[in-house]
XYZ file of C-alpha atoms in Angstrom:
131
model
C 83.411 -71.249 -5.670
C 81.201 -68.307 -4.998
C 79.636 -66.680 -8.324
C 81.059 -63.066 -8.093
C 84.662 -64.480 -6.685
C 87.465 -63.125 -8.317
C 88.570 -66.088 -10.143
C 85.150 -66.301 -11.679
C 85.330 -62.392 -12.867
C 88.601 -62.873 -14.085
C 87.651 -66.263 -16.145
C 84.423 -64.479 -17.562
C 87.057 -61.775 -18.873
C 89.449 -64.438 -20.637
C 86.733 -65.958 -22.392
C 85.082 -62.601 -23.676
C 88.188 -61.796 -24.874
C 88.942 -64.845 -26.556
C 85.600 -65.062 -27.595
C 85.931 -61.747 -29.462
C 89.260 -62.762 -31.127
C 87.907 -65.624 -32.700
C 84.462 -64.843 -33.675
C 86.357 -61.438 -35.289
C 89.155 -63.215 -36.964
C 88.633 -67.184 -36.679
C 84.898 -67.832 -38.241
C 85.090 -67.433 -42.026
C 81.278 -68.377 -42.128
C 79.465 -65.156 -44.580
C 76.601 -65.187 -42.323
C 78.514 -63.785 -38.894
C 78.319 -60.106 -39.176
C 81.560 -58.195 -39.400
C 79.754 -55.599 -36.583
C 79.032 -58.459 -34.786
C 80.520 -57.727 -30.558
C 80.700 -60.031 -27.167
C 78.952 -58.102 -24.355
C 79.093 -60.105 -21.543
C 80.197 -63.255 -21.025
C 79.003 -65.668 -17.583
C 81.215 -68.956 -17.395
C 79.115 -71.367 -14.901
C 81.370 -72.140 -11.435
C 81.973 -75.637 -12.656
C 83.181 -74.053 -15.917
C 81.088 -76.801 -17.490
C 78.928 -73.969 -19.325
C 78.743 -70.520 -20.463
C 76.131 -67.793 -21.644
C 77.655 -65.139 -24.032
C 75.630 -62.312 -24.924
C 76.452 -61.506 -28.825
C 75.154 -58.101 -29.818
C 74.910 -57.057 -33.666
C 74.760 -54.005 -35.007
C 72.521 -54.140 -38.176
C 68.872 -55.284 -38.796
C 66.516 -58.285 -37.932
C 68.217 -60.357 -41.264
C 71.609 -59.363 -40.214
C 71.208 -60.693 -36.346
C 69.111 -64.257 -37.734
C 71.899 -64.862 -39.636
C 74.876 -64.332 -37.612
C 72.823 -66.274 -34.369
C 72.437 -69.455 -37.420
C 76.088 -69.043 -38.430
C 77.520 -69.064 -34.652
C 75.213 -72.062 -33.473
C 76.746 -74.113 -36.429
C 80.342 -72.915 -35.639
C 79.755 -73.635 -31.923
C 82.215 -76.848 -32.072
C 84.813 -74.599 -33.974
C 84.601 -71.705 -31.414
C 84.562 -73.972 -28.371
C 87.716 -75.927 -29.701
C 89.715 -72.244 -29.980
C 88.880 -71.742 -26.922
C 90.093 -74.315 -25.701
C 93.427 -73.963 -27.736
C 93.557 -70.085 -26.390
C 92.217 -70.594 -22.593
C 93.890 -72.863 -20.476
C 90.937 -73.984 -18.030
C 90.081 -77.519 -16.397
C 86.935 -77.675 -18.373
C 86.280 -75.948 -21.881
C 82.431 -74.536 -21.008
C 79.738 -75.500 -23.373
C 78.479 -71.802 -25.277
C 75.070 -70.991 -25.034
C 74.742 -67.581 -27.386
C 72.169 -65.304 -26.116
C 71.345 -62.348 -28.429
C 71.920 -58.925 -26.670
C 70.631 -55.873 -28.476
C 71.855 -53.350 -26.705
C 74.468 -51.684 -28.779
C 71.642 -50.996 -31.096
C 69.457 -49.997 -29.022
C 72.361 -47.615 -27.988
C 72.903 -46.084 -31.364
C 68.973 -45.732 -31.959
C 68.525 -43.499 -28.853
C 71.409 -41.630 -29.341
C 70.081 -40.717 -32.977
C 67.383 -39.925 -31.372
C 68.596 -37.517 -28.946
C 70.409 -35.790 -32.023
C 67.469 -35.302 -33.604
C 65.822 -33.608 -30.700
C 68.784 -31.858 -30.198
C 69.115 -30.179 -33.708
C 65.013 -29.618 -33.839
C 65.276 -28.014 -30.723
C 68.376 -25.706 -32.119
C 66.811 -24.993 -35.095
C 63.749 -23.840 -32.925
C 65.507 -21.598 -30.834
C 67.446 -20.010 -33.812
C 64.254 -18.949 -35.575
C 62.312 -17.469 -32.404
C 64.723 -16.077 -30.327
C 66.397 -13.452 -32.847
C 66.401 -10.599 -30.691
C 68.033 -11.778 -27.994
C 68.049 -10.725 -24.038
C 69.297 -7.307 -22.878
């Protein structure tokens, strides 16, 4: 089976969503983040193994602690999977932490910040206007 097929797309769907369901409403564990979101998820052709891409929104403490509370709820997750997705093979889950939602948020903060210095810039200098 080819990487990119369309079997393999749809399978790396399935398991992001399922993945989302129960790291959102299955894990009880006070470490996982309640902002805590699947990114991406990449199920292996042999659907032996798969890399999902966890992204939290919250600081340094806040991502340790939701990476050490998935790792020890890896058997839990991988057995709702199983229960959720039918597949041949339930995929060992490798959790790689993504930190792009973050890094989302930060710049667009940013941007508003430029955007109302800029504003309040223009308000100030420009008070008479063009004719």
């Amino acid at each position: 089976m080819r990487k990119n097929s369309i079997k393999n797309t749809r399978i790396n769907g399935e398991v992001q969503r399922a993945l989302a369901e129960i790291i959102r409403s299955g894990i009880k564990d006070p470490r996982i983040s309640p902002l805590t979101s699947v990114v991406a998820v990449e199920v292996a052709p042999d659907l032996k193994s798969c890399k999902a891409w966890i992204s939290v929104l919250g600081g340094d403490e806040a991502r340790q602690a939701t990476y050490q509370g998935l790792k020890s709820a890896e058997g839990y997750i991988r057995s709702q999977l199983a229960r959720s997705i039918n597949l041949r093979n339930t995929p060992t889950i490798t959790f790689v932490m993504d930190q792009s939602i973050e890094y989302g948020v930060n710049m667009s903060r940013r941007i508003d910040e430029v955007i109302s210095a800029d504003e309040e810039a223009g308000a100030g200098g420009n008070a008479g206007g063009n004719t």
